[in-house]
Amino acid sequence: MDIGTIAIQLLNGLQYGLLLFLIAAGLTLIFGILGVINLAHGSFYMIGAYLAYWLSEKTGSFALAIALALPAALLLGLVVERLAISFLYQRDHLYQVLLTYGLILIFNELQRIVWGNDVHGVAVPAILAGVVEITESQSYPVYRLFISAICLLVAAAMYVAIHSTRIGMMIRAGSSSREMVQILGIDVGRLFAIVFSVGAALTAVAGMLAAPINSVYPGMGENVLIISFVVVVIGGIGSIKGAFIGSMMIGLADTFGRVMVPELSSMVVYALMAAVLLWRPSGLYGVKA
Amino acid sequence: MPPLPRSIAILLLIAVAGLATVPLVGGRFHVQLVTQIFVLAVFAMSLDLLVGFTGLVSFGHAAFYGLGGYSLAILTRDFGLVSMGATLPATLVVCGLVSAAIGWLSIRTSGVYFIMITLAFAQMIYYFFNDARGYGGSDGFYILTKPRLAIGDVTLLTLQDRATLYYMALVVLLLTAAFLWTLLRSPFGQVITALQVNEARTRALGFPIDRYKLVSFCIAGILAGLAGYLSAVQFGYVNPAHMGWRESGRVLMVVILGGSGTLFGPVLGAFVFVLLEDLLSGLTEHWLLLMGGFVVAVVLLLPKGIAGLLLSAAGRAAKSGRSAETHPDEQPSVHAIPRGGVDPILETVDLVRQFAGLIAVNRVSVKFSAGKVHAVIGPNGAGKTTLINMLSGELAPTGGHIRYKGRDIAGWSPDAISRLGIGRSFQVTNLYPSLSAFENCRIAAQSRLRSSMRFFRPASRLGAVADRAHRALARCGLGPRSQDAASALSHGDRRKLEIAMVLATEPELFLLDEPLAGMGAQESREILDLLRAVARDHTLILIEHDMDAVFAIADTLTVMVNGHVIATGPVDQVRADRAVQDAYLGHRDAAE
């Protein structure tokens, strides 16, 4: 591989990793604070992508579509938390896995009813449609850089929110000891609802951002779900920092795996996860199993 | 496993008889549908062995199911094998080996991590076949010749025939159920059920739990492979989707819907699930929506599944006719153990345990003589429990040595230490709440067998084990309560039961972490009397806060403060020690 290719793959890997981080951050918080394994997390990614497609068709503007889809995703997260997830606190992981498995079936079928089985493309907004020259013969799309920038911004905003706001403090307390937060008299119900809904919205944003590069298709949530579980488990459940490191590892491993060992590329990330768990059975930054 | 209520057993027998007639009266469609159900039932039972009986929630079980099919397909296409006598054993061996490898790696993790690592391995296998062009990639490939069973030139069975396959699947289902039923009543089955209820206790009793989990994982993997083999025979092709995570989720759903932790539950689940899929998919194109709603409703409304519903109905009906059972032999017998002549029996040398920045136990060197009662006292946070946890193997020391009869056991696992003859009780009573007092002790006594990897004989027929359990119960005054569930015992009786369990493992050295904690005055006296009796033929090391009790029972006293031993020796000598009075006893007197 020449320098240009390496640079491009590096950028691709980081961009993919950052997008995964948006998804995994929500998932790990929901794990860590609510104690819920949410298999339906990937559905929010799919819904985000479909909303971006549908609203940009209707309004003619990708930016406007995102502006409308974001509150919709927050609201959807809230509704799902109240109607289904809130019954799962304190229940065995087994039941959480099953109920959210049922939710996947429901969301997938609703998507088919509303939007059908076709694959849709979403146009990259004109302002971001250009490319950046890397070498004389190689270039890199501006839109991918834009995705990375947005994800980094969100990550930074999360860092600030978690380290210097009241709710961030509760989240930090909650991810290290869930029981403690409840004992301290914090309104757990509200905290849980907020965390779930924000987690869902972050994932939906990832889906919206990915729509122009990955296209929009049925079942797109599931692949992303399994990969983001891998990220969360590598990083250690409940750890945002772990989710970030894990996202980067998976993003780069997957991207370079595709280039270097194409015939085994799909297995690379799972092998990486197995290796990490054998080395540290509770992930890189996990508290305990 | 509790015996099946008679009403349910009779219903099941009638159902089996009815099912045997399906190929005679039913059409092609029905025969195929019910065959499919039988196969799914075998698959679901194999998963229930993990989820319902071993406490391992695997989210990658379909990998073995898919592997069963692929291995048949590959043997048929690439090796030209059509004999069932060759392909079936080979398939089961392949599934056994792969599940041994995956299980060996996976059981190091637990909880959510176990769910995820099994998923990861299953996805690896899925992608391997999905990307392998030689095996048809994501389309899979066909099995053109179905397996036959022949002796010489006489063909006994050909699975090409629909009815033959139907009966074969029914027989496999019944054999699987019978096998698992036998397995769960065997010593092995008792251990996996026990470790599901209380893992720490089971390990402390001396069972190498990882080995039991691994064997259970392999058996489940082999049975799933068997189901996959039958399914591949039925449909005549294999496809990577059969090993994907959706399939793993589906079979998990079948287990829960039917009722995990029972054998007939997953079978019922398979019937309801397949019939429902069939019914709903006939209703509307968007039947998965209804299926999803059904799954959600089951989780919210039927946490114990259909089996739970049936069992509680049958339980209500049967309740009136049952009387309390009592057990015959409850004569106390002297529990004599030859005492090793080694002195000191246990010794620590410069023992250290560090937690991040905190040194909980700091260069502790103490000798414990055989046949004596040793008390370790000290204020909260002195490092007493950390010390006991290192002696019993719950914690590995950061440095130093623990010598038991001259052998360095520092860092050994709790089960290995227990098998050496060091038993322990926990600060918070640690039992199997759902089992009877007798069963609690029987599991404990069973840990002294050379191995409980016995799969066929019922554990209840191990006479010597039962005797030992009864003796231990009688010794602790629990004879009359032996059939009561541990959860129904009073606080004091539960503590006595824990002592009985440790006695049933016939230890030489007995570690007790605050045996009197939370006891009332009367209960304390009873436990103290019991400990005094136990001390006649055991070495005791106990941590205790109740000073009167300590002075009443202990021969030697070791005082710890801030991770250090500040005094150790005969009780009177230590009581008179100035430093001890200042640091600990004096402080206590002032506080009281």
Short mmCIF file of C-alpha atoms in Angstrom, two decimals, chain A residues 31 37 39 83-84 87-88 91-99 101-106 108-110 112-113 117 222-223 225-226 229-230 233 236-237 262-267 270-271 273-274 277-278 281-283 286-289, chain B residues 51 57 59 104-106 108-113 115-121 123-125 127-128 131 245-247 249-254 256-257 260 273 285-293 295-296 298-304:
data_model
loop_
_atom_site.label_atom_id
_atom_site.label_comp_id
_atom_site.label_asym_id
_atom_site.label_seq_id
_atom_site.Cartn_x
_atom_site.Cartn_y
_atom_site.Cartn_z
CA PHE A 31 -26.28 -0.78 29.61
CA ILE A 37 -29.40 -4.83 27.04
CA LEU A 39 -31.16 -5.10 21.05
CA LEU A 83 -44.01 1.87 26.87
CA ALA A 84 -41.55 -1.01 26.86
CA PHE A 87 -40.81 -2.61 32.41
CA LEU A 88 -37.42 -4.25 32.11
CA ARG A 91 -35.39 -8.00 35.21
CA ASP A 92 -33.03 -10.68 34.09
CA HIS A 93 -30.89 -9.96 31.02
CA LEU A 94 -32.57 -12.86 29.31
CA TYR A 95 -35.93 -11.07 29.27
CA GLN A 96 -34.36 -7.82 28.16
CA VAL A 97 -32.79 -9.59 25.23
CA LEU A 98 -36.12 -11.13 24.30
CA LEU A 99 -38.35 -8.12 24.67
CA TYR A 101 -35.73 -8.74 20.10
CA GLY A 102 -39.51 -8.47 19.78
CA LEU A 103 -39.15 -4.71 19.32
CA ILE A 104 -36.75 -5.29 16.41
CA LEU A 105 -39.35 -7.41 14.65
CA ILE A 106 -41.94 -4.68 15.20
CA ASN A 108 -38.54 -3.78 10.95
CA GLU A 109 -42.07 -4.58 9.92
CA LEU A 110 -43.28 -1.02 10.52
CA ARG A 112 -41.59 -2.18 5.55
CA ILE A 113 -45.17 -1.00 5.89
CA ASN A 117 -38.61 -2.95 0.70
CA GLU A 222 -29.01 -5.07 12.66
CA ASN A 223 -25.51 -5.15 11.23
CA LEU A 225 -26.30 -3.26 16.23
CA ILE A 226 -24.10 -6.30 16.40
CA PHE A 229 -22.28 -4.47 20.80
CA VAL A 230 -18.81 -5.62 19.91
CA VAL A 233 -18.05 -5.16 25.07
CA GLY A 236 -16.23 -2.44 28.89
CA ILE A 237 -19.90 -2.04 29.61
CA PRO A 262 -10.61 -9.37 2.13
CA GLU A 263 -11.67 -13.01 2.33
CA LEU A 264 -11.74 -12.96 6.14
CA SER A 265 -12.72 -9.32 6.60
CA SER A 266 -16.07 -9.96 8.27
CA MET A 267 -14.47 -12.16 10.89
CA TYR A 270 -15.23 -10.65 16.03
CA ALA A 271 -11.82 -12.18 16.40
CA MET A 273 -13.45 -8.92 20.39
CA ALA A 274 -12.80 -12.50 21.38
CA LEU A 277 -12.31 -10.63 26.19
CA LEU A 278 -9.84 -13.44 26.68
CA PRO A 281 -12.97 -10.70 30.54
CA SER A 282 -14.74 -7.43 31.44
CA GLY A 283 -13.54 -5.38 28.50
CA GLY A 286 -15.18 -2.50 32.42
CA VAL A 287 -15.77 -2.54 36.16
CA LYS A 288 -16.81 -6.15 36.55
CA ALA A 289 -18.68 -8.83 34.74
CA VAL B 51 -30.10 -21.26 29.89
CA VAL B 57 -27.36 -17.47 28.48
CA PHE B 59 -26.81 -15.93 22.23
CA TRP B 104 -13.40 -23.18 26.71
CA LEU B 105 -12.85 -19.59 25.62
CA SER B 106 -16.30 -18.26 26.53
CA ARG B 108 -14.12 -17.30 31.36
CA THR B 109 -16.59 -14.46 31.02
CA SER B 110 -19.97 -14.20 32.65
CA GLY B 111 -23.28 -12.35 32.48
CA VAL B 112 -23.65 -9.91 29.63
CA TYR B 113 -20.14 -10.61 28.46
CA ILE B 115 -24.03 -13.39 26.01
CA MET B 116 -21.90 -11.22 23.78
CA ILE B 117 -18.90 -13.49 23.38
CA THR B 118 -21.08 -16.42 22.34
CA LEU B 119 -22.74 -14.09 19.85
CA ALA B 120 -19.32 -13.03 18.55
CA PHE B 121 -18.15 -16.60 18.00
CA GLN B 123 -21.06 -14.49 13.98
CA MET B 124 -17.51 -15.57 13.13
CA ILE B 125 -18.77 -18.98 12.07
CA TYR B 127 -19.39 -15.08 8.26
CA PHE B 128 -16.97 -17.91 7.58
CA ASP B 131 -18.07 -15.62 2.68
CA TRP B 245 -28.08 -14.32 15.42
CA ARG B 246 -31.74 -14.16 14.40
CA GLU B 247 -31.93 -17.93 14.62
CA GLY B 249 -32.77 -15.24 19.16
CA ARG B 250 -35.62 -17.32 17.80
CA VAL B 251 -34.66 -20.44 19.71
CA LEU B 252 -34.10 -18.42 22.86
CA MET B 253 -37.63 -17.14 22.40
CA VAL B 254 -38.92 -20.70 22.06
CA ILE B 256 -38.65 -18.69 27.25
CA LEU B 257 -42.09 -18.98 25.73
CA SER B 260 -36.94 -22.44 30.78
CA PHE B 273 -44.07 -20.97 18.17
CA GLU B 285 -47.87 -10.26 4.79
CA HIS B 286 -46.71 -8.23 7.79
CA TRP B 287 -47.04 -11.10 10.25
CA LEU B 288 -43.64 -10.34 11.83
CA LEU B 289 -45.26 -7.28 13.33
CA LEU B 290 -47.73 -9.51 15.15
CA MET B 291 -44.94 -11.91 16.06
CA GLY B 292 -42.97 -9.04 17.59
CA GLY B 293 -46.00 -7.96 19.58
CA VAL B 295 -42.85 -11.77 21.90
CA VAL B 296 -43.18 -8.53 23.86
CA VAL B 298 -44.89 -13.05 26.50
CA VAL B 299 -41.99 -11.33 28.23
CA LEU B 300 -44.29 -8.94 30.06
CA LEU B 301 -47.08 -11.35 30.92
CA LEU B 302 -45.62 -14.86 30.99
CA PRO B 303 -42.13 -14.69 32.49
CA LYS B 304 -42.17 -18.38 33.39
#
